[in-house]
């Protein structure tokens, strides 16, 4: 259920011929669960998969492609693991193979043959999709205020953009001449993109609108595709507001927005358009909502940008699974032809399948040993270096 407190505010902007209005200041949505979006497997397991891939990368970087548990046992925060590293690795026997090391009978880990082959496939995808991955990073930076982002922001978005962990460590190989490293305020290092004003950068919404209308469309006359959940009905006055909102001019996230009154409905539509484009760039077309809050300063977003997800439940879905709030763009899952599939998604799905195979292996082991707890031996092995 949504409710609106209506206020009227008209602002004549000096840099646009449009009259910018504010027809509401607050929209409340009673959250309605949608089982379809709550159970998209690659979104549901994304956080755990990120830790698995990070540990996998750590192992393959070693000269012998294996590692003693003592070398990583204290790095739970680095790998975003809430339990002991050894325990986490043993949860996935189809990915990580444990063996006794050369000294002191300490456990070591290496990749299984299946995981090794999948790692090879992943590297091939990175090579064949280098242009696509670079363009996604470029678009992210071009949506920022001054076409520059702190390296910390770029690092934080790597997983969502589908970039490998060491992407920025090899700029000569991964970045083209339009990228440059710069010094930002307070000594912060940043990554900038030089846009020469050539071909106009179009958002996914603009491209789709041109395809549907065979190019005969003003890029400002664009409405958001709406995909309401079953049984979700809006009150009449909210439906009326939504119709008015859809008719407002569309401001591309790649265009200058400095002339917009931040409290106007047009600015609101620009924010929704930015979030739509951002999630289109991501591998799973989703992200933990709290992880997006750091983008406010660099993309000109309002203080309560997270409210945009709640005000537009027919565009976004908020999943409360895994004790976090994940924002999901509905369109790619309801109209698969509208948004290009990320090239890395297929590999991630294969990793998830290995994770599921691990669950079957562990279940088989428990049955074979008559439900005896093998963890007693594992715990003893950990005492010397994880205590």
mmCIF file with all atom_site columns, C-alpha atoms in Angstrom, residues 41-206:
data_model
loop_
_atom_site.group_PDB
_atom_site.id
_atom_site.type_symbol
_atom_site.label_atom_id
_atom_site.label_alt_id
_atom_site.label_comp_id
_atom_site.label_asym_id
_atom_site.label_entity_id
_atom_site.label_seq_id
_atom_site.pdbx_PDB_ins_code
_atom_site.Cartn_x
_atom_site.Cartn_y
_atom_site.Cartn_z
_atom_site.occupancy
_atom_site.B_iso_or_equiv
_atom_site.pdbx_formal_charge
_atom_site.auth_seq_id
_atom_site.auth_comp_id
_atom_site.auth_asym_id
_atom_site.auth_atom_id
_atom_site.pdbx_PDB_model_num
ATOM 1   C CA . UNK A 1 41  ? 19.376 -18.267 -6.975  1.00 0.00 ? 41  UNK A CA 1
ATOM 2   C CA . UNK A 1 42  ? 22.317 -16.237 -8.261  1.00 0.00 ? 42  UNK A CA 1
ATOM 3   C CA . UNK A 1 43  ? 21.116 -13.247 -6.247  1.00 0.00 ? 43  UNK A CA 1
ATOM 4   C CA . UNK A 1 44  ? 20.373 -15.294 -3.154  1.00 0.00 ? 44  UNK A CA 1
ATOM 5   C CA . UNK A 1 45  ? 23.865 -16.831 -3.132  1.00 0.00 ? 45  UNK A CA 1
ATOM 6   C CA . UNK A 1 46  ? 25.761 -13.807 -4.444  1.00 0.00 ? 46  UNK A CA 1
ATOM 7   C CA . UNK A 1 47  ? 27.261 -12.726 -1.117  1.00 0.00 ? 47  UNK A CA 1
ATOM 8   C CA . UNK A 1 48  ? 28.547 -16.220 -0.299  1.00 0.00 ? 48  UNK A CA 1
ATOM 9   C CA . UNK A 1 49  ? 29.766 -16.707 -3.871  1.00 0.00 ? 49  UNK A CA 1
ATOM 10  C CA . UNK A 1 50  ? 31.806 -13.504 -3.616  1.00 0.00 ? 50  UNK A CA 1
ATOM 11  C CA . UNK A 1 51  ? 33.734 -15.000 -0.679  1.00 0.00 ? 51  UNK A CA 1
ATOM 12  C CA . UNK A 1 52  ? 34.195 -18.288 -2.531  1.00 0.00 ? 52  UNK A CA 1
ATOM 13  C CA . UNK A 1 53  ? 35.599 -16.540 -5.614  1.00 0.00 ? 53  UNK A CA 1
ATOM 14  C CA . UNK A 1 54  ? 37.900 -14.333 -3.519  1.00 0.00 ? 54  UNK A CA 1
ATOM 15  C CA . UNK A 1 55  ? 39.356 -17.380 -1.775  1.00 0.00 ? 55  UNK A CA 1
ATOM 16  C CA . UNK A 1 56  ? 39.659 -19.182 -5.094  1.00 0.00 ? 56  UNK A CA 1
ATOM 17  C CA . UNK A 1 57  ? 41.598 -16.244 -6.526  1.00 0.00 ? 57  UNK A CA 1
ATOM 18  C CA . UNK A 1 58  ? 43.881 -16.201 -3.493  1.00 0.00 ? 58  UNK A CA 1
ATOM 19  C CA . UNK A 1 59  ? 44.749 -19.873 -4.047  1.00 0.00 ? 59  UNK A CA 1
ATOM 20  C CA . UNK A 1 60  ? 45.381 -19.671 -7.793  1.00 0.00 ? 60  UNK A CA 1
ATOM 21  C CA . UNK A 1 61  ? 47.732 -16.707 -7.315  1.00 0.00 ? 61  UNK A CA 1
ATOM 22  C CA . UNK A 1 62  ? 50.105 -18.892 -5.322  1.00 0.00 ? 62  UNK A CA 1
ATOM 23  C CA . UNK A 1 63  ? 53.032 -20.382 -7.298  1.00 0.00 ? 63  UNK A CA 1
ATOM 24  C CA . UNK A 1 64  ? 51.968 -23.947 -6.509  1.00 0.00 ? 64  UNK A CA 1
ATOM 25  C CA . UNK A 1 65  ? 48.240 -23.104 -6.680  1.00 0.00 ? 65  UNK A CA 1
ATOM 26  C CA . UNK A 1 66  ? 47.743 -24.277 -3.109  1.00 0.00 ? 66  UNK A CA 1
ATOM 27  C CA . UNK A 1 67  ? 47.877 -22.560 0.244   1.00 0.00 ? 67  UNK A CA 1
ATOM 28  C CA . UNK A 1 68  ? 48.234 -23.487 3.948   1.00 0.00 ? 68  UNK A CA 1
ATOM 29  C CA . UNK A 1 69  ? 45.283 -22.531 6.077   1.00 0.00 ? 69  UNK A CA 1
ATOM 30  C CA . UNK A 1 70  ? 47.676 -20.661 8.392   1.00 0.00 ? 70  UNK A CA 1
ATOM 31  C CA . UNK A 1 71  ? 48.281 -18.082 5.626   1.00 0.00 ? 71  UNK A CA 1
ATOM 32  C CA . UNK A 1 72  ? 44.629 -16.996 5.440   1.00 0.00 ? 72  UNK A CA 1
ATOM 33  C CA . UNK A 1 73  ? 43.095 -18.064 8.747   1.00 0.00 ? 73  UNK A CA 1
ATOM 34  C CA . UNK A 1 74  ? 43.158 -14.536 10.192  1.00 0.00 ? 74  UNK A CA 1
ATOM 35  C CA . UNK A 1 75  ? 41.675 -12.829 7.122   1.00 0.00 ? 75  UNK A CA 1
ATOM 36  C CA . UNK A 1 76  ? 37.975 -13.347 7.727   1.00 0.00 ? 76  UNK A CA 1
ATOM 37  C CA . UNK A 1 77  ? 37.226 -9.664  7.179   1.00 0.00 ? 77  UNK A CA 1
ATOM 38  C CA . UNK A 1 78  ? 39.172 -9.526  3.912   1.00 0.00 ? 78  UNK A CA 1
ATOM 39  C CA . UNK A 1 79  ? 37.168 -12.434 2.505   1.00 0.00 ? 79  UNK A CA 1
ATOM 40  C CA . UNK A 1 80  ? 33.931 -11.317 4.193   1.00 0.00 ? 80  UNK A CA 1
ATOM 41  C CA . UNK A 1 81  ? 33.518 -14.642 5.991   1.00 0.00 ? 81  UNK A CA 1
ATOM 42  C CA . UNK A 1 82  ? 31.624 -14.800 9.283   1.00 0.00 ? 82  UNK A CA 1
ATOM 43  C CA . UNK A 1 83  ? 33.090 -18.163 10.406  1.00 0.00 ? 83  UNK A CA 1
ATOM 44  C CA . UNK A 1 84  ? 36.596 -19.590 10.539  1.00 0.00 ? 84  UNK A CA 1
ATOM 45  C CA . UNK A 1 85  ? 38.178 -19.719 7.100   1.00 0.00 ? 85  UNK A CA 1
ATOM 46  C CA . UNK A 1 86  ? 38.900 -23.450 7.415   1.00 0.00 ? 86  UNK A CA 1
ATOM 47  C CA . UNK A 1 87  ? 35.274 -24.163 8.244   1.00 0.00 ? 87  UNK A CA 1
ATOM 48  C CA . UNK A 1 88  ? 34.107 -22.071 5.297   1.00 0.00 ? 88  UNK A CA 1
ATOM 49  C CA . UNK A 1 89  ? 36.426 -23.841 2.838   1.00 0.00 ? 89  UNK A CA 1
ATOM 50  C CA . UNK A 1 90  ? 35.285 -27.268 4.070   1.00 0.00 ? 90  UNK A CA 1
ATOM 51  C CA . UNK A 1 91  ? 31.699 -26.322 3.271   1.00 0.00 ? 91  UNK A CA 1
ATOM 52  C CA . UNK A 1 92  ? 32.565 -26.522 -0.437  1.00 0.00 ? 92  UNK A CA 1
ATOM 53  C CA . UNK A 1 93  ? 34.426 -29.801 -1.130  1.00 0.00 ? 93  UNK A CA 1
ATOM 54  C CA . UNK A 1 94  ? 33.509 -29.621 -4.817  1.00 0.00 ? 94  UNK A CA 1
ATOM 55  C CA . UNK A 1 95  ? 35.546 -26.384 -5.076  1.00 0.00 ? 95  UNK A CA 1
ATOM 56  C CA . UNK A 1 96  ? 38.265 -26.644 -2.413  1.00 0.00 ? 96  UNK A CA 1
ATOM 57  C CA . UNK A 1 97  ? 40.232 -29.829 -1.838  1.00 0.00 ? 97  UNK A CA 1
ATOM 58  C CA . UNK A 1 98  ? 41.922 -30.298 1.525   1.00 0.00 ? 98  UNK A CA 1
ATOM 59  C CA . UNK A 1 99  ? 45.160 -32.210 1.991   1.00 0.00 ? 99  UNK A CA 1
ATOM 60  C CA . UNK A 1 100 ? 47.864 -32.566 4.635   1.00 0.00 ? 100 UNK A CA 1
ATOM 61  C CA . UNK A 1 101 ? 50.770 -30.191 4.180   1.00 0.00 ? 101 UNK A CA 1
ATOM 62  C CA . UNK A 1 102 ? 54.474 -31.085 3.985   1.00 0.00 ? 102 UNK A CA 1
ATOM 63  C CA . UNK A 1 103 ? 55.207 -29.956 7.546   1.00 0.00 ? 103 UNK A CA 1
ATOM 64  C CA . UNK A 1 104 ? 53.527 -30.345 10.936  1.00 0.00 ? 104 UNK A CA 1
ATOM 65  C CA . UNK A 1 105 ? 50.512 -32.123 9.427   1.00 0.00 ? 105 UNK A CA 1
ATOM 66  C CA . UNK A 1 106 ? 48.748 -28.788 8.893   1.00 0.00 ? 106 UNK A CA 1
ATOM 67  C CA . UNK A 1 107 ? 45.842 -28.614 6.436   1.00 0.00 ? 107 UNK A CA 1
ATOM 68  C CA . UNK A 1 108 ? 46.401 -27.098 3.022   1.00 0.00 ? 108 UNK A CA 1
ATOM 69  C CA . UNK A 1 109 ? 43.830 -26.304 0.326   1.00 0.00 ? 109 UNK A CA 1
ATOM 70  C CA . UNK A 1 110 ? 43.836 -26.372 -3.474  1.00 0.00 ? 110 UNK A CA 1
ATOM 71  C CA . UNK A 1 111 ? 41.163 -26.251 -6.122  1.00 0.00 ? 111 UNK A CA 1
ATOM 72  C CA . UNK A 1 112 ? 39.399 -29.374 -7.288  1.00 0.00 ? 112 UNK A CA 1
ATOM 73  C CA . UNK A 1 113 ? 39.759 -30.281 -10.993 1.00 0.00 ? 113 UNK A CA 1
ATOM 74  C CA . UNK A 1 114 ? 36.219 -28.992 -11.611 1.00 0.00 ? 114 UNK A CA 1
ATOM 75  C CA . UNK A 1 115 ? 36.986 -25.646 -9.970  1.00 0.00 ? 115 UNK A CA 1
ATOM 76  C CA . UNK A 1 116 ? 40.302 -25.392 -11.812 1.00 0.00 ? 116 UNK A CA 1
ATOM 77  C CA . UNK A 1 117 ? 38.536 -25.844 -15.138 1.00 0.00 ? 117 UNK A CA 1
ATOM 78  C CA . UNK A 1 118 ? 35.901 -23.280 -14.186 1.00 0.00 ? 118 UNK A CA 1
ATOM 79  C CA . UNK A 1 119 ? 38.626 -20.818 -13.212 1.00 0.00 ? 119 UNK A CA 1
ATOM 80  C CA . UNK A 1 120 ? 40.098 -21.290 -16.693 1.00 0.00 ? 120 UNK A CA 1
ATOM 81  C CA . UNK A 1 121 ? 36.705 -20.632 -18.278 1.00 0.00 ? 121 UNK A CA 1
ATOM 82  C CA . UNK A 1 122 ? 36.308 -17.519 -16.150 1.00 0.00 ? 122 UNK A CA 1
ATOM 83  C CA . UNK A 1 123 ? 39.621 -16.123 -17.393 1.00 0.00 ? 123 UNK A CA 1
ATOM 84  C CA . UNK A 1 124 ? 38.585 -16.796 -20.986 1.00 0.00 ? 124 UNK A CA 1
ATOM 85  C CA . UNK A 1 125 ? 35.374 -14.818 -20.405 1.00 0.00 ? 125 UNK A CA 1
ATOM 86  C CA . UNK A 1 126 ? 37.382 -11.903 -19.024 1.00 0.00 ? 126 UNK A CA 1
ATOM 87  C CA . UNK A 1 127 ? 39.560 -11.934 -22.148 1.00 0.00 ? 127 UNK A CA 1
ATOM 88  C CA . UNK A 1 128 ? 36.785 -12.275 -24.726 1.00 0.00 ? 128 UNK A CA 1
ATOM 89  C CA . UNK A 1 129 ? 34.545 -9.728  -22.956 1.00 0.00 ? 129 UNK A CA 1
ATOM 90  C CA . UNK A 1 130 ? 37.255 -7.168  -22.198 1.00 0.00 ? 130 UNK A CA 1
ATOM 91  C CA . UNK A 1 131 ? 35.579 -4.437  -24.258 1.00 0.00 ? 131 UNK A CA 1
ATOM 92  C CA . UNK A 1 132 ? 32.190 -5.031  -22.641 1.00 0.00 ? 132 UNK A CA 1
ATOM 93  C CA . UNK A 1 133 ? 33.618 -4.917  -19.107 1.00 0.00 ? 133 UNK A CA 1
ATOM 94  C CA . UNK A 1 134 ? 35.607 -1.778  -19.871 1.00 0.00 ? 134 UNK A CA 1
ATOM 95  C CA . UNK A 1 135 ? 32.516 -0.066  -21.309 1.00 0.00 ? 135 UNK A CA 1
ATOM 96  C CA . UNK A 1 136 ? 30.507 -0.868  -18.173 1.00 0.00 ? 136 UNK A CA 1
ATOM 97  C CA . UNK A 1 137 ? 33.170 0.714   -15.984 1.00 0.00 ? 137 UNK A CA 1
ATOM 98  C CA . UNK A 1 138 ? 33.345 3.700   -18.332 1.00 0.00 ? 138 UNK A CA 1
ATOM 99  C CA . UNK A 1 139 ? 29.576 4.199   -18.157 1.00 0.00 ? 139 UNK A CA 1
ATOM 100 C CA . UNK A 1 140 ? 29.638 4.071   -14.372 1.00 0.00 ? 140 UNK A CA 1
ATOM 101 C CA . UNK A 1 141 ? 32.248 6.844   -14.279 1.00 0.00 ? 141 UNK A CA 1
ATOM 102 C CA . UNK A 1 142 ? 30.471 8.908   -16.956 1.00 0.00 ? 142 UNK A CA 1
ATOM 103 C CA . UNK A 1 143 ? 27.355 9.011   -14.765 1.00 0.00 ? 143 UNK A CA 1
ATOM 104 C CA . UNK A 1 144 ? 29.310 10.730  -11.983 1.00 0.00 ? 144 UNK A CA 1
ATOM 105 C CA . UNK A 1 145 ? 29.400 14.479  -11.401 1.00 0.00 ? 145 UNK A CA 1
ATOM 106 C CA . UNK A 1 146 ? 32.725 15.278  -13.038 1.00 0.00 ? 146 UNK A CA 1
ATOM 107 C CA . UNK A 1 147 ? 33.362 11.988  -14.852 1.00 0.00 ? 147 UNK A CA 1
ATOM 108 C CA . UNK A 1 148 ? 35.693 10.882  -12.064 1.00 0.00 ? 148 UNK A CA 1
ATOM 109 C CA . UNK A 1 149 ? 35.325 8.455   -9.151  1.00 0.00 ? 149 UNK A CA 1
ATOM 110 C CA . UNK A 1 150 ? 37.588 7.637   -6.186  1.00 0.00 ? 150 UNK A CA 1
ATOM 111 C CA . UNK A 1 151 ? 39.423 4.354   -6.625  1.00 0.00 ? 151 UNK A CA 1
ATOM 112 C CA . UNK A 1 152 ? 37.752 3.132   -3.432  1.00 0.00 ? 152 UNK A CA 1
ATOM 113 C CA . UNK A 1 153 ? 34.342 3.463   -5.107  1.00 0.00 ? 153 UNK A CA 1
ATOM 114 C CA . UNK A 1 154 ? 35.560 1.651   -8.223  1.00 0.00 ? 154 UNK A CA 1
ATOM 115 C CA . UNK A 1 155 ? 37.019 -1.117  -6.051  1.00 0.00 ? 155 UNK A CA 1
ATOM 116 C CA . UNK A 1 156 ? 33.731 -1.414  -4.163  1.00 0.00 ? 156 UNK A CA 1
ATOM 117 C CA . UNK A 1 157 ? 31.740 -1.780  -7.396  1.00 0.00 ? 157 UNK A CA 1
ATOM 118 C CA . UNK A 1 158 ? 34.027 -4.376  -9.034  1.00 0.00 ? 158 UNK A CA 1
ATOM 119 C CA . UNK A 1 159 ? 31.979 -7.375  -7.948  1.00 0.00 ? 159 UNK A CA 1
ATOM 120 C CA . UNK A 1 160 ? 28.744 -5.828  -9.188  1.00 0.00 ? 160 UNK A CA 1
ATOM 121 C CA . UNK A 1 161 ? 30.323 -4.773  -12.507 1.00 0.00 ? 161 UNK A CA 1
ATOM 122 C CA . UNK A 1 162 ? 31.819 -8.238  -12.998 1.00 0.00 ? 162 UNK A CA 1
ATOM 123 C CA . UNK A 1 163 ? 35.432 -7.064  -12.991 1.00 0.00 ? 163 UNK A CA 1
ATOM 124 C CA . UNK A 1 164 ? 38.198 -9.412  -11.784 1.00 0.00 ? 164 UNK A CA 1
ATOM 125 C CA . UNK A 1 165 ? 39.840 -8.690  -8.431  1.00 0.00 ? 165 UNK A CA 1
ATOM 126 C CA . UNK A 1 166 ? 43.103 -7.514  -10.006 1.00 0.00 ? 166 UNK A CA 1
ATOM 127 C CA . UNK A 1 167 ? 41.483 -5.377  -12.701 1.00 0.00 ? 167 UNK A CA 1
ATOM 128 C CA . UNK A 1 168 ? 43.038 -2.068  -11.653 1.00 0.00 ? 168 UNK A CA 1
ATOM 129 C CA . UNK A 1 169 ? 46.440 -3.636  -11.038 1.00 0.00 ? 169 UNK A CA 1
ATOM 130 C CA . UNK A 1 170 ? 46.963 -3.943  -14.796 1.00 0.00 ? 170 UNK A CA 1
ATOM 131 C CA . UNK A 1 171 ? 45.684 -0.652  -16.239 1.00 0.00 ? 171 UNK A CA 1
ATOM 132 C CA . UNK A 1 172 ? 47.761 -0.922  -19.427 1.00 0.00 ? 172 UNK A CA 1
ATOM 133 C CA . UNK A 1 173 ? 46.032 -4.201  -20.236 1.00 0.00 ? 173 UNK A CA 1
ATOM 134 C CA . UNK A 1 174 ? 42.487 -3.428  -19.036 1.00 0.00 ? 174 UNK A CA 1
ATOM 135 C CA . UNK A 1 175 ? 41.956 0.309   -19.591 1.00 0.00 ? 175 UNK A CA 1
ATOM 136 C CA . UNK A 1 176 ? 42.119 2.317   -22.810 1.00 0.00 ? 176 UNK A CA 1
ATOM 137 C CA . UNK A 1 177 ? 43.445 5.844   -23.408 1.00 0.00 ? 177 UNK A CA 1
ATOM 138 C CA . UNK A 1 178 ? 40.200 7.493   -22.297 1.00 0.00 ? 178 UNK A CA 1
ATOM 139 C CA . UNK A 1 179 ? 40.921 6.503   -18.684 1.00 0.00 ? 179 UNK A CA 1
ATOM 140 C CA . UNK A 1 180 ? 43.408 8.329   -16.484 1.00 0.00 ? 180 UNK A CA 1
ATOM 141 C CA . UNK A 1 181 ? 44.335 8.249   -12.813 1.00 0.00 ? 181 UNK A CA 1
ATOM 142 C CA . UNK A 1 182 ? 43.958 11.595  -11.054 1.00 0.00 ? 182 UNK A CA 1
ATOM 143 C CA . UNK A 1 183 ? 44.434 13.184  -7.651  1.00 0.00 ? 183 UNK A CA 1
ATOM 144 C CA . UNK A 1 184 ? 41.171 14.268  -6.068  1.00 0.00 ? 184 UNK A CA 1
ATOM 145 C CA . UNK A 1 185 ? 40.564 16.395  -2.992  1.00 0.00 ? 185 UNK A CA 1
ATOM 146 C CA . UNK A 1 186 ? 42.059 15.374  0.350   1.00 0.00 ? 186 UNK A CA 1
ATOM 147 C CA . UNK A 1 187 ? 44.731 13.321  -1.418  1.00 0.00 ? 187 UNK A CA 1
ATOM 148 C CA . UNK A 1 188 ? 42.230 10.748  -2.676  1.00 0.00 ? 188 UNK A CA 1
ATOM 149 C CA . UNK A 1 189 ? 43.240 8.861   -5.808  1.00 0.00 ? 189 UNK A CA 1
ATOM 150 C CA . UNK A 1 190 ? 40.622 8.684   -8.530  1.00 0.00 ? 190 UNK A CA 1
ATOM 151 C CA . UNK A 1 191 ? 39.874 7.217   -11.942 1.00 0.00 ? 191 UNK A CA 1
ATOM 152 C CA . UNK A 1 192 ? 38.597 9.633   -14.580 1.00 0.00 ? 192 UNK A CA 1
ATOM 153 C CA . UNK A 1 193 ? 37.203 9.233   -18.084 1.00 0.00 ? 193 UNK A CA 1
ATOM 154 C CA . UNK A 1 194 ? 37.848 11.823  -20.784 1.00 0.00 ? 194 UNK A CA 1
ATOM 155 C CA . UNK A 1 195 ? 34.707 12.155  -22.869 1.00 0.00 ? 195 UNK A CA 1
ATOM 156 C CA . UNK A 1 196 ? 35.445 13.910  -26.145 1.00 0.00 ? 196 UNK A CA 1
ATOM 157 C CA . UNK A 1 197 ? 31.830 14.748  -26.859 1.00 0.00 ? 197 UNK A CA 1
ATOM 158 C CA . UNK A 1 198 ? 31.586 12.333  -29.783 1.00 0.00 ? 198 UNK A CA 1
ATOM 159 C CA . UNK A 1 199 ? 28.735 9.851   -29.919 1.00 0.00 ? 199 UNK A CA 1
ATOM 160 C CA . UNK A 1 200 ? 26.094 10.517  -27.305 1.00 0.00 ? 200 UNK A CA 1
ATOM 161 C CA . UNK A 1 201 ? 26.042 7.905   -24.565 1.00 0.00 ? 201 UNK A CA 1
ATOM 162 C CA . UNK A 1 202 ? 22.560 6.413   -24.450 1.00 0.00 ? 202 UNK A CA 1
ATOM 163 C CA . UNK A 1 203 ? 21.001 4.647   -21.490 1.00 0.00 ? 203 UNK A CA 1
ATOM 164 C CA . UNK A 1 204 ? 19.307 1.253   -21.777 1.00 0.00 ? 204 UNK A CA 1
ATOM 165 C CA . UNK A 1 205 ? 15.902 2.949   -21.573 1.00 0.00 ? 205 UNK A CA 1
ATOM 166 C CA . UNK A 1 206 ? 16.775 5.277   -24.442 1.00 0.00 ? 206 UNK A CA 1
#
